Coordinates of C-alpha atoms and ligand atoms in Angstrom, one line a residue:
M13 CA 41.5 -19.0 -59.5
P14 CA 42.9 -15.5 -58.8
A15 CA 41.9 -12.9 -61.5
P16 CA 44.9 -12.6 -63.9
S17 CA 46.8 -9.5 -63.3
S18 CA 47.0 -7.2 -66.3
L19 CA 50.6 -6.1 -67.0
K20 CA 49.3 -2.5 -68.1
R21 CA 47.4 -1.8 -64.8
L22 CA 50.6 -3.3 -62.7
L23 CA 53.2 -1.2 -64.6
T24 CA 50.9 1.7 -64.4
L25 CA 50.4 1.3 -60.8
W26 CA 54.1 1.0 -60.1
L27 CA 54.5 4.1 -61.8
V28 CA 51.7 6.4 -60.5
A29 CA 51.8 4.9 -56.9
P30 CA 55.4 5.9 -56.2
L31 CA 55.2 9.2 -57.9
L32 CA 51.8 10.3 -56.0
A33 CA 53.7 8.9 -52.6
L34 CA 56.6 11.1 -53.8
I35 CA 54.5 14.2 -54.2
V36 CA 52.9 13.9 -51.1
I37 CA 56.1 13.2 -48.9
S38 CA 57.5 16.3 -50.4
A39 CA 54.5 18.4 -49.6
I40 CA 55.3 17.8 -46.1
P41 CA 58.6 19.6 -45.8
G42 CA 57.0 22.3 -48.6
Y43 CA 54.2 22.9 -46.0
F44 CA 56.4 23.7 -43.3
L45 CA 58.6 26.1 -45.6
A46 CA 55.6 27.8 -46.6
V47 CA 54.4 28.4 -42.9
R48 CA 57.8 29.9 -42.2
A49 CA 57.7 32.1 -45.1
A50 CA 54.1 33.3 -44.5
N51 CA 55.3 34.3 -40.9
D52 CA 58.5 35.8 -42.2
A53 CA 56.3 38.0 -44.4
Y54 CA 53.7 39.0 -41.8
D55 CA 55.4 38.9 -38.5
N56 CA 57.5 42.5 -38.6
G57 CA 54.0 43.6 -39.5
L58 CA 52.6 42.5 -36.1
L59 CA 55.5 43.9 -34.1
D60 CA 54.8 47.5 -35.1
P61 CA 51.4 47.7 -33.3
A62 CA 52.9 46.2 -30.1
I63 CA 55.4 48.8 -30.2
A64 CA 53.1 51.5 -31.0
I65 CA 51.0 50.4 -28.0
A66 CA 54.1 50.4 -25.7
N67 CA 54.8 54.3 -26.5
Y68 CA 51.2 54.8 -24.7
V69 CA 52.2 52.9 -21.4
R70 CA 52.5 55.6 -18.6
E71 CA 53.6 55.2 -15.0
N72 CA 51.8 57.3 -12.6
E73 CA 53.7 56.8 -9.2
D74 CA 52.7 53.3 -8.4
E75 CA 50.3 52.4 -11.3
V76 CA 50.9 51.5 -14.8
E77 CA 48.3 52.8 -17.3
V78 CA 47.7 52.8 -21.0
S79 CA 45.8 55.5 -22.5
L80 CA 45.3 54.5 -26.4
P81 CA 43.6 57.4 -28.2
P82 CA 40.3 56.1 -30.0
A83 CA 41.9 56.2 -33.4
A84 CA 44.8 53.7 -32.6
I85 CA 42.3 51.4 -31.2
E86 CA 40.3 51.5 -34.4
A87 CA 43.4 50.9 -36.5
L88 CA 44.4 48.1 -34.2
R89 CA 40.9 46.4 -35.2
T90 CA 40.8 47.2 -38.9
D91 CA 42.3 44.9 -41.1
T92 CA 40.9 43.5 -44.6
I93 CA 41.3 40.1 -43.9
D94 CA 42.4 39.1 -40.1
R95 CA 41.1 40.2 -36.8
I96 CA 43.5 41.7 -34.3
F97 CA 43.3 41.7 -30.6
F98 CA 45.7 43.2 -27.8
Q99 CA 46.3 42.8 -24.1
V100 CA 48.4 44.9 -21.9
T101 CA 49.4 43.0 -18.6
G102 CA 51.1 45.1 -15.9
P103 CA 54.1 43.7 -13.3
A104 CA 51.9 42.1 -11.2
N105 CA 50.1 40.3 -14.1
E106 CA 47.2 42.4 -13.8
V107 CA 45.5 43.1 -17.1
I108 CA 45.6 47.0 -17.7
A109 CA 44.0 47.0 -21.1
G110 CA 43.1 45.1 -23.9
N111 CA 40.1 43.2 -25.7
A112 CA 41.0 39.4 -25.3
T113 CA 42.7 37.0 -23.3
I114 CA 45.7 36.3 -24.9
P115 CA 48.0 33.3 -23.8
L116 CA 51.4 34.1 -22.5
P117 CA 54.5 32.7 -24.5
E118 CA 55.8 29.5 -23.4
L119 CA 59.2 30.3 -24.2
A120 CA 61.5 32.8 -22.7
M121 CA 61.9 36.1 -24.6
D122 CA 65.1 37.2 -26.1
T123 CA 67.4 39.8 -25.1
T124 CA 65.5 42.6 -26.9
G125 CA 62.3 41.7 -25.1
Q126 CA 60.4 40.6 -27.9
A127 CA 58.8 37.3 -29.1
L128 CA 56.6 35.8 -31.7
Y129 CA 54.7 32.7 -31.3
S130 CA 51.7 30.9 -32.3
A131 CA 48.4 30.2 -29.9
V132 CA 45.1 29.7 -29.9
L133 CA 42.7 32.2 -29.0
D134 CA 38.8 31.4 -28.7
E135 CA 39.2 28.0 -30.6
Q136 CA 41.1 30.1 -33.3
A137 CA 44.7 29.8 -34.5
V138 CA 46.7 33.0 -33.8
R139 CA 50.0 34.6 -34.2
V140 CA 51.1 36.7 -31.2
A141 CA 53.6 39.3 -31.0
V142 CA 54.8 40.0 -27.4
I143 CA 57.2 42.8 -26.2
S144 CA 58.1 43.3 -22.6
V145 CA 58.5 46.8 -21.6
P146 CA 60.7 47.2 -18.2
R147 CA 59.2 49.8 -15.7
R148 CA 60.0 50.6 -12.2
N149 CA 57.9 47.7 -10.7
G150 CA 58.6 45.1 -13.0
N151 CA 57.8 44.6 -16.8
V152 CA 54.7 45.6 -18.7
L153 CA 53.9 43.0 -21.4
I154 CA 52.1 44.2 -24.5
Q155 CA 50.7 41.4 -26.7
V156 CA 49.2 41.7 -30.1
A157 CA 47.1 38.6 -31.6
E158 CA 46.1 38.1 -35.1
T159 CA 44.1 35.4 -36.8
T160 CA 46.0 33.4 -39.4
L161 CA 44.0 33.7 -42.5
K162 CA 46.3 35.6 -44.4
R163 CA 48.9 33.3 -43.3
D164 CA 46.9 30.3 -44.2
R165 CA 46.2 31.9 -47.6
L166 CA 49.8 32.3 -48.5
V167 CA 50.7 28.9 -47.3
H168 CA 47.9 27.5 -49.6
D169 CA 49.0 29.5 -52.5
I170 CA 52.7 28.6 -52.1
L171 CA 51.5 24.8 -51.6
L172 CA 49.3 25.0 -54.8
G173 CA 52.1 26.4 -56.7
A174 CA 54.4 24.2 -56.1
L175 CA 52.2 21.0 -56.0
T176 CA 50.2 21.8 -59.3
P177 CA 53.0 21.3 -61.6
A178 CA 53.9 18.4 -59.8
L179 CA 50.7 16.6 -60.1
L180 CA 50.4 17.7 -63.8
V181 CA 53.6 15.8 -64.8
A182 CA 52.4 12.8 -62.7
V183 CA 49.3 12.7 -64.5
T184 CA 50.8 13.4 -68.0
A185 CA 53.4 10.8 -67.1
A186 CA 50.8 8.1 -66.1
I187 CA 48.7 8.9 -69.5
L188 CA 51.8 8.7 -71.6
F189 CA 52.8 5.7 -69.7
W190 CA 49.3 4.0 -70.1
F191 CA 49.7 4.6 -74.0
G192 CA 53.5 3.5 -74.2
I193 CA 52.6 0.2 -72.5
R194 CA 49.7 -0.3 -75.0
R195 CA 51.8 0.3 -77.8
S196 CA 54.9 -1.7 -76.6
L197 CA 52.5 -4.7 -76.1
S198 CA 51.2 -4.7 -79.4
P199 CA 53.6 -7.3 -80.7
L200 CA 52.4 -9.6 -78.1
A201 CA 48.7 -9.0 -79.6
Q202 CA 50.1 -9.8 -82.8
L203 CA 51.7 -12.9 -81.9
R204 CA 48.4 -13.9 -80.5
D205 CA 46.5 -13.3 -83.6
E206 CA 49.3 -15.1 -85.7
I207 CA 48.8 -18.4 -83.2
E208 CA 45.2 -18.0 -83.3
R209 CA 44.8 -18.0 -87.0
R210 CA 46.6 -21.3 -87.4
S211 CA 44.9 -24.5 -88.3
P212 CA 46.2 -27.2 -85.8
G213 CA 48.6 -28.8 -88.4
D214 CA 50.4 -25.7 -89.2
L215 CA 53.5 -25.9 -87.2
R216 CA 55.6 -23.7 -89.2
P217 CA 57.8 -21.1 -87.0
V218 CA 56.1 -18.0 -86.1
P219 CA 57.7 -14.8 -87.6
D220 CA 59.4 -12.5 -84.9
G221 CA 60.1 -9.5 -87.5
G222 CA 59.4 -6.3 -85.6
A223 CA 59.0 -8.2 -82.0
P224 CA 60.9 -6.0 -79.2
L225 CA 63.8 -7.3 -77.7
E226 CA 61.9 -8.6 -74.6
V227 CA 59.4 -10.6 -76.5
R228 CA 61.8 -12.3 -79.0
P229 CA 62.9 -15.2 -76.6
L230 CA 59.2 -15.8 -75.8
V231 CA 58.8 -16.0 -79.8
F232 CA 62.2 -18.1 -79.9
A233 CA 60.7 -20.7 -77.4
I234 CA 57.3 -21.1 -79.2
N235 CA 59.1 -21.6 -82.3
Q236 CA 61.5 -24.3 -80.5
L237 CA 58.5 -25.8 -79.0
L238 CA 56.6 -25.8 -82.6
A239 CA 59.7 -27.6 -84.0
R240 CA 59.8 -30.1 -81.6
L241 CA 56.2 -30.7 -82.1
A242 CA 56.7 -30.9 -85.8
Q243 CA 59.5 -33.6 -85.2
A244 CA 57.6 -35.4 -82.7
L245 CA 54.4 -35.5 -85.2
E246 CA 56.9 -36.4 -88.3
A247 CA 58.4 -39.4 -86.3
Q248 CA 55.1 -40.4 -85.2
Q249 CA 53.7 -40.4 -88.9
R250 CA 56.7 -42.2 -90.0
F251 CA 56.2 -44.7 -87.5
I252 CA 52.7 -45.4 -88.6
A253 CA 53.6 -45.2 -92.2
N254 CA 56.3 -47.7 -91.6
A255 CA 54.3 -49.9 -89.7
A256 CA 51.5 -49.9 -92.3
H257 CA 54.2 -50.7 -95.0
Q258 CA 55.8 -53.6 -93.1
L259 CA 52.4 -55.0 -92.5
R260 CA 51.4 -54.9 -96.2
T261 CA 54.3 -57.4 -97.2
P262 CA 52.9 -60.3 -94.8
L263 CA 49.3 -59.6 -95.4
A264 CA 49.8 -59.9 -99.3
G265 CA 51.8 -63.2 -98.6
L266 CA 48.8 -64.4 -96.5
R267 CA 46.4 -63.6 -99.1
T268 CA 48.3 -65.4 -101.8
H269 CA 48.4 -68.6 -99.1
V270 CA 45.0 -68.3 -98.3
E271 CA 43.8 -68.3 -102.1
L272 CA 46.1 -71.6 -102.4
M273 CA 44.4 -73.1 -99.6
R274 CA 41.0 -72.3 -101.1
R275 CA 42.1 -74.1 -104.1
E276 CA 43.0 -77.1 -101.9
S277 CA 40.0 -77.0 -100.0
G278 CA 37.8 -78.2 -102.6
K279 CA 38.8 -81.6 -101.5
N280 CA 38.2 -81.5 -97.7
G281 CA 35.2 -78.9 -97.7
S282 CA 36.7 -76.3 -95.2
S283 CA 35.9 -73.4 -97.4
A284 CA 33.8 -71.5 -95.0
L285 CA 36.5 -71.3 -92.6
I286 CA 39.0 -70.2 -95.5
D287 CA 36.5 -67.3 -96.5
M288 CA 36.6 -66.3 -93.1
I289 CA 40.5 -65.7 -93.1
A290 CA 40.2 -64.4 -96.7
G291 CA 37.7 -61.7 -95.4
E292 CA 39.7 -60.7 -92.5
T293 CA 43.1 -60.7 -94.2
E294 CA 41.2 -58.3 -96.7
R295 CA 40.2 -55.9 -94.1
A296 CA 43.6 -56.0 -92.4
S297 CA 45.2 -55.1 -95.7
H298 CA 42.4 -52.4 -96.4
L299 CA 43.3 -50.9 -92.7
A300 CA 47.0 -51.0 -93.3
N301 CA 46.7 -49.3 -96.6
Q302 CA 44.3 -46.5 -95.0
L303 CA 46.5 -46.0 -92.1
L304 CA 49.5 -45.5 -94.8
T305 CA 47.4 -43.0 -96.8
L306 CA 46.3 -40.9 -93.6
A307 CA 50.1 -40.7 -92.5
R308 CA 51.0 -39.4 -96.2
A309 CA 48.0 -36.8 -96.2
E310 CA 48.4 -35.5 -92.8
P311 CA 50.1 -32.1 -92.5
G312 CA 53.7 -32.5 -91.4
S313 CA 54.1 -35.4 -93.3
S314 CA 57.7 -35.7 -94.8
L315 CA 56.4 -36.2 -98.2
P316 CA 55.4 -33.2 -99.9
I317 CA 52.0 -33.1 -101.9
A318 CA 52.3 -32.5 -105.6
R319 CA 50.5 -29.6 -107.2
A320 CA 50.2 -30.8 -110.9
P321 CA 47.1 -29.8 -112.9
I322 CA 44.4 -32.1 -112.7
N323 CA 41.0 -32.4 -114.6
L324 CA 38.7 -34.2 -112.0
R325 CA 36.6 -35.6 -115.1
E326 CA 39.9 -37.6 -116.2
L327 CA 40.8 -38.6 -112.7
V328 CA 37.2 -40.3 -112.2
S329 CA 37.2 -41.9 -115.6
Q330 CA 40.7 -43.3 -115.5
G331 CA 39.6 -45.4 -112.1
V332 CA 36.1 -46.5 -113.5
Q333 CA 37.4 -50.1 -114.5
A334 CA 38.5 -50.7 -111.1
W335 CA 35.0 -49.8 -109.4
V336 CA 32.4 -51.2 -111.9
P337 CA 33.0 -54.9 -111.0
R338 CA 32.6 -54.0 -107.4
S339 CA 29.1 -52.3 -108.2
V340 CA 28.2 -55.1 -110.3
L341 CA 29.0 -57.7 -107.4
R342 CA 26.8 -55.6 -105.0
N343 CA 24.1 -55.0 -107.5
I344 CA 24.5 -51.3 -107.5
D345 CA 23.8 -49.0 -110.3
L346 CA 26.9 -46.8 -110.7
G347 CA 26.2 -44.0 -112.9
F348 CA 28.5 -41.2 -114.2
D349 CA 27.8 -37.6 -115.1
L350 CA 31.2 -36.1 -115.9
H351 CA 32.3 -32.6 -117.1
D352 CA 35.5 -30.7 -117.0
A353 CA 36.5 -29.6 -113.5
K354 CA 40.1 -28.4 -113.6
T355 CA 42.2 -27.9 -110.4
F356 CA 45.7 -28.3 -108.8
G357 CA 46.8 -31.3 -106.8
D358 CA 48.4 -34.5 -106.1
P359 CA 46.8 -37.3 -108.3
Q360 CA 47.6 -40.2 -105.9
L361 CA 46.1 -38.3 -102.9
L362 CA 43.1 -37.5 -104.9
R363 CA 42.6 -41.1 -106.3
E364 CA 42.6 -41.9 -102.7
L365 CA 40.1 -39.3 -101.7
L366 CA 37.7 -40.7 -104.6
A367 CA 38.3 -44.2 -103.7
N368 CA 37.3 -43.7 -100.2
L369 CA 34.1 -41.7 -101.1
L370 CA 33.1 -44.5 -103.6
D371 CA 34.0 -47.2 -101.2
N372 CA 31.7 -45.6 -98.6
A373 CA 28.7 -44.9 -101.4
L374 CA 28.9 -48.9 -102.6
I375 CA 29.5 -50.5 -99.0
H376 CA 26.8 -48.4 -97.3
T377 CA 24.2 -48.5 -99.9
A378 CA 22.1 -51.5 -99.7
P379 CA 22.1 -53.8 -103.1
G380 CA 19.6 -52.4 -105.8
G381 CA 20.8 -48.9 -104.9
R382 CA 22.0 -46.2 -107.1
V383 CA 25.5 -44.3 -106.8
T384 CA 26.1 -41.4 -109.3
V385 CA 29.7 -39.8 -109.6
R386 CA 29.5 -36.1 -111.0
T387 CA 32.2 -33.7 -111.9
R388 CA 31.7 -30.0 -113.2
R389 CA 32.8 -26.7 -112.5
E390 CA 31.0 -23.5 -111.0
P391 CA 32.8 -20.0 -111.1
G392 CA 35.9 -20.4 -109.3
I393 CA 35.0 -23.8 -108.2
A394 CA 35.9 -27.3 -109.3
L395 CA 33.4 -29.8 -108.0
L396 CA 33.5 -33.6 -107.0
E397 CA 30.1 -35.0 -105.9
L398 CA 28.9 -38.5 -105.0
E399 CA 25.3 -39.2 -104.4
D400 CA 23.8 -42.4 -103.2
D401 CA 20.5 -43.5 -102.1
G402 CA 21.5 -45.5 -99.0
P403 CA 20.6 -44.9 -95.5
G404 CA 22.7 -41.3 -95.3
I405 CA 24.1 -39.9 -92.5
P406 CA 22.0 -38.0 -89.8
E407 CA 22.5 -34.4 -89.5
A408 CA 23.9 -34.7 -86.0
E409 CA 26.6 -37.0 -87.0
R410 CA 27.6 -35.4 -90.1
E411 CA 31.0 -33.7 -88.3
R412 CA 31.7 -36.7 -86.2
V413 CA 32.0 -39.1 -89.0
F414 CA 35.2 -37.1 -89.9
E415 CA 36.9 -38.2 -86.5
R416 CA 39.3 -41.2 -86.8
F417 CA 37.8 -44.5 -85.9
Y418 CA 34.4 -43.1 -85.6
R419 CA 31.5 -44.8 -87.2
V420 CA 27.5 -43.9 -87.0
P421 CA 26.2 -45.9 -84.0
G422 CA 24.4 -49.1 -85.6
T423 CA 26.4 -49.2 -88.9
V424 CA 26.4 -52.9 -89.5
T425 CA 28.7 -52.7 -92.9
E426 CA 32.4 -53.5 -92.7
G427 CA 35.0 -50.7 -92.1
G428 CA 37.1 -49.2 -89.5
G429 CA 36.2 -45.7 -89.5
L430 CA 39.1 -44.2 -91.3
G431 CA 37.7 -43.5 -94.6
L432 CA 36.0 -40.0 -94.1
A433 CA 39.2 -38.8 -91.8
I434 CA 41.4 -39.4 -95.0
V435 CA 39.0 -37.6 -97.2
R436 CA 39.0 -34.4 -95.1
E437 CA 42.8 -34.6 -94.5
I438 CA 43.3 -34.9 -98.2
A439 CA 40.8 -32.1 -98.8
D440 CA 42.6 -29.8 -96.3
R441 CA 45.6 -30.4 -98.0
H442 CA 44.3 -29.2 -101.2
D443 CA 42.5 -26.2 -99.7
A444 CA 39.4 -27.8 -100.5
S445 CA 36.0 -28.5 -98.6
V446 CA 34.0 -31.4 -98.0
K447 CA 30.4 -31.0 -97.1
L448 CA 28.0 -34.1 -96.4
L449 CA 24.4 -33.2 -97.7
A450 CA 21.1 -34.6 -98.1
P451 CA 20.5 -35.1 -101.9
P452 CA 17.8 -33.5 -103.5
S453 CA 15.4 -36.6 -103.4
G454 CA 15.9 -36.6 -99.5
Q455 CA 17.2 -40.2 -99.3
G456 CA 20.7 -41.1 -99.0
L457 CA 23.8 -38.9 -98.9
L458 CA 25.3 -36.3 -101.0
V459 CA 29.3 -35.7 -100.5
R460 CA 30.3 -32.5 -102.1
V461 CA 34.0 -31.7 -102.5
S462 CA 35.0 -28.3 -103.7
F463 CA 38.2 -27.3 -105.1
G464 CA 39.8 -24.2 -106.1
E465 CA 39.4 -24.0 -110.1
Q466 CA 42.7 -24.0 -112.1
Q467 CA 42.5 -20.6 -114.0
Ligands
ATP24 N1 27.5 -43.1 -98.1 C1 27.2 -43.3 -96.7 N2 26.1 -43.6 -96.6 C2 25.6 -43.8 -95.3 N3 26.6 -43.7 -94.3 C3 27.9 -43.6 -94.5 C4 28.2 -43.1 -95.9 N4 29.6 -42.8 -95.5 C5 30.1 -43.0 -94.3 N5 29.0 -43.4 -93.7 C6 29.0 -43.5 -92.2 O1 30.2 -42.8 -91.9 C7 31.1 -43.6 -91.0 C8 32.5 -43.1 -91.2 O2 32.8 -43.6 -92.5 P1 34.1 -43.7 -92.9 O3 34.4 -43.9 -94.2 O4 35.3 -42.9 -91.9 O5 34.4 -45.2 -92.1 P2 33.8 -46.5 -92.6 O6 33.4 -46.6 -93.8 O7 33.0 -47.0 -91.6 O8 35.3 -47.4 -92.6 P3 36.5 -47.3 -93.6 O9 36.3 -46.5 -94.5 O10 37.7 -46.8 -92.5 O11 36.5 -48.5 -94.3 C9 30.8 -45.0 -91.5 O12 30.8 -45.8 -90.6 C10 29.1 -44.9 -91.8 O13 28.2 -45.0 -90.6
MG25 MG1 34.7 -45.7 -95.5

């Protein structure tokens, strides 16, 4: 997979690369202008010595000669920066005087008999001034060449003077742009945090306050998706709830009919079969009830949960009558240790939570075992605990048992694997935590549900 491109890097590159290209391109005409300016500044100065030498050109009968005084030669050579050369060529192209072989101009000279051109002398760039002095036998050429250090320096200074501010502007623009993009992208980071913080069931719209115009369509699209998801979830929950609800009526009828059959069966002895049908009917109604509870407890359920003040102690003691007969039937010692533990919640859902935990404790604990229900408060917390001395749940399975339809491998007791999923959903809806622990004795299971305490 190609590495994801960074918007920040991409945008900065789009700014910096054209800016740099622009600076480089503008430097090209800048360079030629600077060279012209440098030549303009120094060319006149180069013609002067040529004219001066011309004054020393003498003609004796057939010969042309130059008698430069030593002081003049010295003056020609001395320049603080550049080296100067000269050459005088006679009408027959014979060198009359000079200290270097200076190349001739490629172009014709103008009417004044003067020309200025660039050439290379001993692998060094030079600027040459040439004047042509007419004599009886032809023209005498006087060339003065000067290395270009002064001119190069001037070109360099002019270019530097022009490019430095441009480069400074480019660098400052890039830095400002970088920070600007970082700031402008911060709403996206906020959006990411907001979505990251969410629990999977939280399908409320994402707030778009403060998001820039360009990001709003994204927030809008996310919110639309969330709304559609919430709708789909609700439709699914409604479907499950309706299906479970519809199933309950025929199942209740079936139970009644099985009971009637049982009464009749005394006569023809088919009670084992009837018991099986009764057991299966019982399990089917249990599953239908659990599906209904789960659909109700899930986030996004169309039924809002109540937030009534509740004392867990009362909640447990009200349900006792329903559970004692079952514990007697299974020969389990069901004990209670109840203290005030006040919180807020939906009494019906909390009863379902307790029912599922008690159901587990009574079903998964072998006959002769002991189950204790406790309620008490700790600072800021209202606690509900169920302890049994059954087989317990291995540490590695303690998270998975909360999954729907998951049962610890090897579990022989009856059940569909929805009980703890319901417990977790209800606890989540109440901002409570459920922990599966080993009881102090080391044998069995201790389930601890911690609610926020009612102040
Ligand atoms: N008190 C317990 N002691 C030992 N194992 C338990 C206890 N409670 C739950 N478990 C294990 O966790 C699994 C999941 O429990 P859960 O209540 O979700 O499903 P279930 O009891 O099998 O079926 P259902 O509750 O839907 O009738 C159980 O199958 C069982 O293996
Ligand atoms: Mg269960």
